[in-house]
PDB file of C-alpha atoms and ligand atoms in Angstrom:
ATOM      1  CA  MET A   1      44.312  44.164  -5.287  1.00 95.00           C
ATOM      2  CA  ASN A   2      46.781  43.944  -8.220  1.00 97.00           C
ATOM      3  CA  ILE A   3      47.357  47.542  -8.900  1.00 97.00           C
ATOM      4  CA  VAL A   4      49.253  49.247 -11.920  1.00 97.00           C
ATOM      5  CA  LEU A   5      50.178  52.718 -11.608  1.00 95.00           C
ATOM      6  CA  ILE A   6      50.772  54.593 -15.087  1.00 94.00           C
ATOM      7  CA  GLY A   7      51.955  58.168 -15.580  1.00 92.00           C
ATOM      8  CA  PRO A   8      54.372  60.217 -17.254  1.00 91.00           C
ATOM      9  CA  PRO A   9      57.933  60.603 -15.562  1.00 85.00           C
ATOM     10  CA  GLY A  10      58.139  63.216 -12.848  1.00 86.00           C
ATOM     11  CA  ILE A  11      54.269  62.858 -12.065  1.00 91.00           C
ATOM     12  CA  GLY A  12      55.097  61.469  -8.373  1.00 87.00           C
ATOM     13  CA  LYS A  13      53.777  57.632  -9.007  1.00 88.00           C
ATOM     14  CA  GLY A  14      56.831  56.454  -6.954  1.00 87.00           C
ATOM     15  CA  THR A  15      55.952  58.781  -4.013  1.00 89.00           C
ATOM     16  CA  ALA A  16      52.278  57.796  -4.087  1.00 94.00           C
ATOM     17  CA  ALA A  17      53.115  54.059  -4.552  1.00 95.00           C
ATOM     18  CA  VAL A  18      55.375  53.941  -1.656  1.00 94.00           C
ATOM     19  CA  LYS A  19      52.512  55.514   0.399  1.00 96.00           C
ATOM     20  CA  LEU A  20      49.949  53.171  -1.160  1.00 97.00           C
ATOM     21  CA  SER A  21      52.341  50.064  -0.274  1.00 97.00           C
ATOM     22  CA  LYS A  22      52.419  50.877   3.407  1.00 97.00           C
ATOM     23  CA  LYS A  23      48.531  51.681   3.512  1.00 97.00           C
ATOM     24  CA  LEU A  24      47.391  48.442   1.785  1.00 96.00           C
ATOM     25  CA  ASN A  25      50.228  46.220   2.881  1.00 97.00           C
ATOM     26  CA  ILE A  26      51.323  44.971  -0.484  1.00 97.00           C
ATOM     27  CA  PRO A  27      54.635  45.235  -2.227  1.00 94.00           C
ATOM     28  CA  HIS A  28      55.632  48.165  -4.302  1.00 95.00           C
ATOM     29  CA  ILE A  29      57.482  46.942  -7.455  1.00 93.00           C
ATOM     30  CA  ALA A  30      59.281  49.768  -9.340  1.00 89.00           C
ATOM     31  CA  THR A  31      61.025  48.961 -12.583  1.00 81.00           C
ATOM     32  CA  GLY A  32      62.825  52.000 -12.301  1.00 76.00           C
ATOM     33  CA  ASP A  33      64.514  51.243  -8.983  1.00 80.00           C
ATOM     34  CA  MET A  34      65.349  47.355 -10.026  1.00 82.00           C
ATOM     35  CA  LEU A  35      67.052  49.124 -13.252  1.00 80.00           C
ATOM     36  CA  ARG A  36      68.888  51.600 -11.034  1.00 82.00           C
ATOM     37  CA  GLU A  37      69.953  48.556  -8.955  1.00 79.00           C
ATOM     38  CA  ASN A  38      71.248  46.988 -11.938  1.00 79.00           C
ATOM     39  CA  VAL A  39      73.156  50.041 -13.364  1.00 87.00           C
ATOM     40  CA  ALA A  40      74.753  50.730  -9.725  1.00 90.00           C
ATOM     41  CA  ASN A  41      75.819  46.995  -9.730  1.00 87.00           C
ATOM     42  CA  LYS A  42      77.168  47.176 -13.191  1.00 91.00           C
ATOM     43  CA  THR A  43      75.428  44.009 -14.477  1.00 82.00           C
ATOM     44  CA  GLU A  44      75.142  43.637 -18.003  1.00 83.00           C
ATOM     45  CA  LEU A  45      71.464  44.603 -18.180  1.00 79.00           C
ATOM     46  CA  GLY A  46      72.628  47.659 -16.005  1.00 83.00           C
ATOM     47  CA  ILE A  47      75.339  48.743 -18.598  1.00 89.00           C
ATOM     48  CA  LYS A  48      72.893  48.426 -21.459  1.00 86.00           C
ATOM     49  CA  ALA A  49      70.090  50.221 -19.880  1.00 83.00           C
ATOM     50  CA  LYS A  50      72.222  53.331 -18.501  1.00 87.00           C
ATOM     51  CA  SER A  51      73.081  54.520 -21.985  1.00 87.00           C
ATOM     52  CA  LEU A  52      69.549  54.381 -23.183  1.00 85.00           C
ATOM     53  CA  MET A  53      68.151  56.031 -20.029  1.00 80.00           C
ATOM     54  CA  ASP A  54      70.953  59.031 -20.296  1.00 87.00           C
ATOM     55  CA  LYS A  55      69.382  59.903 -23.529  1.00 87.00           C
ATOM     56  CA  GLY A  56      65.533  59.687 -22.155  1.00 83.00           C
ATOM     57  CA  ALA A  57      65.093  56.724 -24.220  1.00 83.00           C
ATOM     58  CA  LEU A  58      63.081  53.719 -23.163  1.00 75.00           C
ATOM     59  CA  VAL A  59      64.639  50.489 -22.229  1.00 76.00           C
ATOM     60  CA  PRO A  60      63.637  47.605 -24.585  1.00 79.00           C
ATOM     61  CA  ASP A  61      61.092  45.231 -23.440  1.00 77.00           C
ATOM     62  CA  ASP A  62      63.030  41.859 -23.314  1.00 83.00           C
ATOM     63  CA  LEU A  63      65.424  43.477 -20.717  1.00 79.00           C
ATOM     64  CA  VAL A  64      62.665  44.190 -18.233  1.00 83.00           C
ATOM     65  CA  ILE A  65      59.638  41.819 -18.945  1.00 88.00           C
ATOM     66  CA  GLY A  66      61.603  38.743 -17.495  1.00 79.00           C
ATOM     67  CA  MET A  67      62.655  40.605 -14.560  1.00 79.00           C
ATOM     68  CA  ILE A  68      59.238  41.721 -13.452  1.00 88.00           C
ATOM     69  CA  LYS A  69      57.450  38.389 -14.292  1.00 84.00           C
ATOM     70  CA  GLU A  70      59.715  36.706 -11.913  1.00 79.00           C
ATOM     71  CA  ARG A  71      59.038  39.310  -9.284  1.00 84.00           C
ATOM     72  CA  LEU A  72      55.133  39.110  -9.490  1.00 91.00           C
ATOM     73  CA  GLN A  73      55.344  35.474  -8.876  1.00 87.00           C
ATOM     74  CA  ARG A  74      57.077  35.695  -5.790  1.00 87.00           C
ATOM     75  CA  ASP A  75      55.104  34.832  -2.574  1.00 95.00           C
ATOM     76  CA  ASP A  76      54.772  38.516  -1.240  1.00 94.00           C
ATOM     77  CA  CYS A  77      52.736  39.271  -4.219  1.00 95.00           C
ATOM     78  CA  LYS A  78      49.955  36.677  -3.119  1.00 95.00           C
ATOM     79  CA  ASN A  79      47.706  39.449  -1.770  1.00 95.00           C
ATOM     80  CA  GLY A  80      48.176  41.719  -4.317  1.00 97.00           C
ATOM     81  CA  PHE A  81      51.309  44.413  -5.487  1.00 97.00           C
ATOM     82  CA  ILE A  82      51.612  47.781  -7.039  1.00 97.00           C
ATOM     83  CA  LEU A  83      53.361  47.878 -10.314  1.00 95.00           C
ATOM     84  CA  ASP A  84      54.947  51.348 -10.859  1.00 92.00           C
ATOM     85  CA  GLY A  85      56.660  52.306 -14.209  1.00 82.00           C
ATOM     86  CA  PHE A  86      55.495  49.009 -15.986  1.00 87.00           C
ATOM     87  CA  PRO A  87      53.862  47.954 -18.107  1.00 90.00           C
ATOM     88  CA  ARG A  88      54.665  50.903 -20.555  1.00 82.00           C
ATOM     89  CA  THR A  89      53.416  48.911 -23.589  1.00 85.00           C
ATOM     90  CA  ILE A  90      50.541  46.792 -24.715  1.00 90.00           C
ATOM     91  CA  ASN A  91      53.281  44.052 -25.479  1.00 89.00           C
ATOM     92  CA  GLN A  92      54.415  44.354 -21.918  1.00 90.00           C
ATOM     93  CA  ALA A  93      50.913  44.350 -20.260  1.00 94.00           C
ATOM     94  CA  GLU A  94      50.012  41.257 -22.590  1.00 95.00           C
ATOM     95  CA  GLU A  95      53.285  39.359 -21.126  1.00 94.00           C
ATOM     96  CA  ILE A  96      52.195  40.534 -17.435  1.00 93.00           C
ATOM     97  CA  ALA A  97      48.586  39.195 -18.241  1.00 94.00           C
ATOM     98  CA  LYS A  98      50.172  35.828 -18.729  1.00 94.00           C
ATOM     99  CA  VAL A  99      51.251  35.316 -15.122  1.00 93.00           C
ATOM    100  CA  VAL A 100      48.928  37.615 -13.190  1.00 95.00           C
ATOM    101  CA  LYS A 101      45.479  39.468 -13.485  1.00 95.00           C
ATOM    102  CA  THR A 102      45.649  43.202 -13.048  1.00 96.00           C
ATOM    103  CA  ASP A 103      42.391  44.584 -11.012  1.00 97.00           C
ATOM    104  CA  ARG A 104      42.943  48.339 -11.369  1.00 97.00           C
ATOM    105  CA  VAL A 105      44.731  50.759 -13.388  1.00 97.00           C
ATOM    106  CA  VAL A 106      45.570  54.115 -12.234  1.00 97.00           C
ATOM    107  CA  ASN A 107      46.394  56.678 -14.666  1.00 96.00           C
ATOM    108  CA  ILE A 108      48.091  59.810 -12.898  1.00 95.00           C
ATOM    109  CA  GLN A 109      48.012  63.073 -15.218  1.00 93.00           C
ATOM    110  CA  ALA A 110      49.312  66.502 -15.560  1.00 95.00           C
ATOM    111  CA  SER A 111      50.453  68.989 -18.079  1.00 94.00           C
ATOM    112  CA  ASP A 112      53.872  68.975 -19.624  1.00 94.00           C
ATOM    113  CA  ASP A 113      54.743  72.450 -17.884  1.00 92.00           C
ATOM    114  CA  VAL A 114      54.158  71.185 -14.560  1.00 94.00           C
ATOM    115  CA  ILE A 115      56.335  67.931 -15.105  1.00 94.00           C
ATOM    116  CA  VAL A 116      59.248  69.928 -16.491  1.00 94.00           C
ATOM    117  CA  ASP A 117      59.225  72.281 -13.739  1.00 92.00           C
ATOM    118  CA  ARG A 118      58.813  69.554 -11.043  1.00 91.00           C
ATOM    119  CA  LEU A 119      61.656  67.495 -12.379  1.00 91.00           C
ATOM    120  CA  SER A 120      63.914  70.548 -12.716  1.00 90.00           C
ATOM    121  CA  LYS A 121      63.709  70.664  -8.781  1.00 92.00           C
ATOM    122  CA  ARG A 122      64.751  66.995  -8.390  1.00 92.00           C
ATOM    123  CA  LYS A 123      68.260  66.415  -6.851  1.00 95.00           C
ATOM    124  CA  VAL A 124      69.860  62.952  -6.234  1.00 96.00           C
ATOM    125  CA  CYS A 125      72.620  62.192  -3.812  1.00 97.00           C
ATOM    126  CA  GLU A 126      75.700  60.745  -5.670  1.00 96.00           C
ATOM    127  CA  GLN A 127      76.696  58.573  -2.709  1.00 96.00           C
ATOM    128  CA  CYS A 128      73.408  57.035  -1.433  1.00 96.00           C
ATOM    129  CA  GLY A 129      71.104  57.826  -4.341  1.00 93.00           C
ATOM    130  CA  PHE A 130      68.312  59.478  -1.983  1.00 94.00           C
ATOM    131  CA  THR A 131      66.339  61.643  -4.231  1.00 91.00           C
ATOM    132  CA  TYR A 132      65.311  65.012  -2.860  1.00 94.00           C
ATOM    133  CA  HIS A 133      62.971  67.755  -4.339  1.00 91.00           C
ATOM    134  CA  LEU A 134      63.498  71.588  -3.620  1.00 91.00           C
ATOM    135  CA  GLU A 135      60.064  71.933  -3.052  1.00 88.00           C
ATOM    136  CA  TYR A 136      58.758  68.713  -1.199  1.00 86.00           C
ATOM    137  CA  ILE A 137      61.653  67.203   0.351  1.00 91.00           C
ATOM    138  CA  LYS A 138      64.442  69.533   1.026  1.00 95.00           C
ATOM    139  CA  PRO A 139      67.749  68.758   2.176  1.00 96.00           C
ATOM    140  CA  ASN A 140      68.722  70.665   5.607  1.00 97.00           C
ATOM    141  CA  ARG A 141      71.736  72.110   3.731  1.00 96.00           C
ATOM    142  CA  GLU A 142      71.705  73.294   0.238  1.00 94.00           C
ATOM    143  CA  GLY A 143      73.287  70.642  -2.088  1.00 96.00           C
ATOM    144  CA  ILE A 144      74.195  68.212   0.665  1.00 97.00           C
ATOM    145  CA  CYS A 145      72.466  64.904   1.454  1.00 97.00           C
ATOM    146  CA  ASP A 146      71.012  64.610   5.230  1.00 97.00           C
ATOM    147  CA  LYS A 147      71.686  60.912   5.187  1.00 96.00           C
ATOM    148  CA  CYS A 148      75.252  60.562   3.982  1.00 97.00           C
ATOM    149  CA  SER A 149      76.663  63.965   3.547  1.00 97.00           C
ATOM    150  CA  GLY A 150      77.052  63.220  -0.256  1.00 97.00           C
ATOM    151  CA  MET A 151      77.064  65.806  -2.982  1.00 97.00           C
ATOM    152  CA  LEU A 152      73.370  66.338  -4.580  1.00 97.00           C
ATOM    153  CA  TYR A 153      73.221  66.428  -8.314  1.00 97.00           C
ATOM    154  CA  GLN A 154      70.759  66.653 -11.033  1.00 95.00           C
ATOM    155  CA  ARG A 155      70.344  63.364 -13.121  1.00 92.00           C
ATOM    156  CA  GLU A 156      70.921  63.799 -16.616  1.00 91.00           C
ATOM    157  CA  ASP A 157      67.635  62.649 -17.570  1.00 87.00           C
ATOM    158  CA  ASP A 158      65.909  65.200 -15.365  1.00 92.00           C
ATOM    159  CA  LYS A 159      67.264  68.074 -17.222  1.00 92.00           C
ATOM    160  CA  PRO A 160      64.454  69.793 -19.322  1.00 91.00           C
ATOM    161  CA  GLU A 161      65.776  68.864 -22.908  1.00 92.00           C
ATOM    162  CA  ALA A 162      65.746  65.206 -21.713  1.00 92.00           C
ATOM    163  CA  VAL A 163      62.428  65.463 -19.741  1.00 93.00           C
ATOM    164  CA  LYS A 164      60.926  66.753 -22.986  1.00 93.00           C
ATOM    165  CA  GLU A 165      62.456  63.769 -25.055  1.00 93.00           C
ATOM    166  CA  ARG A 166      60.809  61.704 -22.078  1.00 90.00           C
ATOM    167  CA  LEU A 167      57.461  63.004 -22.528  1.00 93.00           C
ATOM    168  CA  LYS A 168      57.405  62.665 -26.115  1.00 93.00           C
ATOM    169  CA  VAL A 169      58.554  58.917 -26.032  1.00 89.00           C
ATOM    170  CA  TYR A 170      55.951  58.411 -23.169  1.00 87.00           C
ATOM    171  CA  LYS A 171      53.029  59.937 -25.292  1.00 88.00           C
ATOM    172  CA  GLU A 172      54.064  57.934 -28.136  1.00 87.00           C
ATOM    173  CA  LYS A 173      54.738  54.408 -26.487  1.00 83.00           C
ATOM    174  CA  THR A 174      52.297  54.547 -23.438  1.00 84.00           C
ATOM    175  CA  GLU A 175      49.063  56.330 -24.407  1.00 84.00           C
ATOM    176  CA  PRO A 176      48.194  53.448 -26.681  1.00 93.00           C
ATOM    177  CA  LEU A 177      48.582  51.430 -23.330  1.00 94.00           C
ATOM    178  CA  ILE A 178      45.943  53.720 -21.780  1.00 94.00           C
ATOM    179  CA  ASN A 179      43.463  53.026 -24.424  1.00 95.00           C
ATOM    180  CA  TYR A 180      44.160  49.375 -24.117  1.00 96.00           C
ATOM    181  CA  TYR A 181      43.278  49.213 -20.559  1.00 97.00           C
ATOM    182  CA  LYS A 182      40.366  51.622 -21.023  1.00 96.00           C
ATOM    183  CA  GLU A 183      38.792  49.032 -23.180  1.00 96.00           C
ATOM    184  CA  LYS A 184      39.147  46.717 -20.531  1.00 95.00           C
ATOM    185  CA  GLY A 185      37.404  49.130 -18.249  1.00 96.00           C
ATOM    186  CA  LEU A 186      40.058  49.087 -15.737  1.00 97.00           C
ATOM    187  CA  ILE A 187      41.355  52.548 -15.946  1.00 96.00           C
ATOM    188  CA  VAL A 188      40.618  55.438 -13.298  1.00 97.00           C
ATOM    189  CA  ALA A 189      42.042  58.838 -14.181  1.00 95.00           C
ATOM    190  CA  VAL A 190      43.532  60.795 -11.303  1.00 97.00           C
ATOM    191  CA  ASP A 191      44.972  64.554 -11.232  1.00 97.00           C
ATOM    192  CA  GLY A 192      48.596  64.618 -10.527  1.00 95.00           C
ATOM    193  CA  SER A 193      49.039  68.343 -10.669  1.00 94.00           C
ATOM    194  CA  GLY A 194      48.521  69.068  -6.865  1.00 93.00           C
ATOM    195  CA  THR A 195      50.928  68.504  -3.932  1.00 90.00           C
ATOM    196  CA  PRO A 196      52.165  64.744  -3.075  1.00 90.00           C
ATOM    197  CA  GLU A 197      49.490  64.615  -0.376  1.00 94.00           C
ATOM    198  CA  GLU A 198      46.795  65.507  -2.327  1.00 95.00           C
ATOM    199  CA  GLU A 199      47.743  63.189  -5.107  1.00 96.00           C
ATOM    200  CA  PHE A 200      47.986  60.224  -2.753  1.00 96.00           C
ATOM    201  CA  GLU A 201      44.404  61.079  -1.516  1.00 97.00           C
ATOM    202  CA  LEU A 202      43.277  60.866  -4.815  1.00 97.00           C
ATOM    203  CA  VAL A 203      45.031  57.695  -5.531  1.00 97.00           C
ATOM    204  CA  LEU A 204      43.903  56.069  -2.565  1.00 97.00           C
ATOM    205  CA  LYS A 205      40.397  56.902  -3.687  1.00 97.00           C
ATOM    206  CA  ALA A 206      40.734  55.276  -7.196  1.00 96.00           C
ATOM    207  CA  VAL A 207      41.788  51.946  -5.764  1.00 95.00           C
ATOM    208  CA  SER A 208      38.896  51.880  -2.953  1.00 89.00           C
TER     209      SER A 208
HETATM  210 ZN1   ZN B   1      73.215  60.432   0.527  1.00 75.90          ZN
END
């Protein structure tokens, strides 16, 4: 099954996608991770993307579309895939439709307050990039990574002002996409305000 996960930043799409990928044995394709790899490796795309992401803005279509199209046509996507964080615009959805068919679009939702609160508790290791959450994935020692003893920090785009900007951008750019998929009858809405476990059960139900 070819699945698209939609939802605002901080809704827990990534966590749900990782579990779903294991359960259904199909790849999890996260544009965020693909972009962060490019940023870490300081590729041309990565340098451009970083300045935009730090401001809470979206990375332009043409930088991302080619990368995703190529990924979806690899052999491991033959039995399906989970697209996480892409498409974000109708244009991107139409570009994807040129190379693959989408079977189900899961729209995970929660209020802005829930999201701002949740992202304020997210911390990232400056060495290995592992992401902790002070409620759900706590490090054993405060402020220090369990895996590599690196220092944990808050990403610029997880700070409340940046989160509010990201949610504003998300609504402006992505909500038309939700209507686009609704018209095609592909959308299933899921409540993302519960625990990661509750959210995963709802997502699993939505694709079953
Ligand atoms: Zn680490």
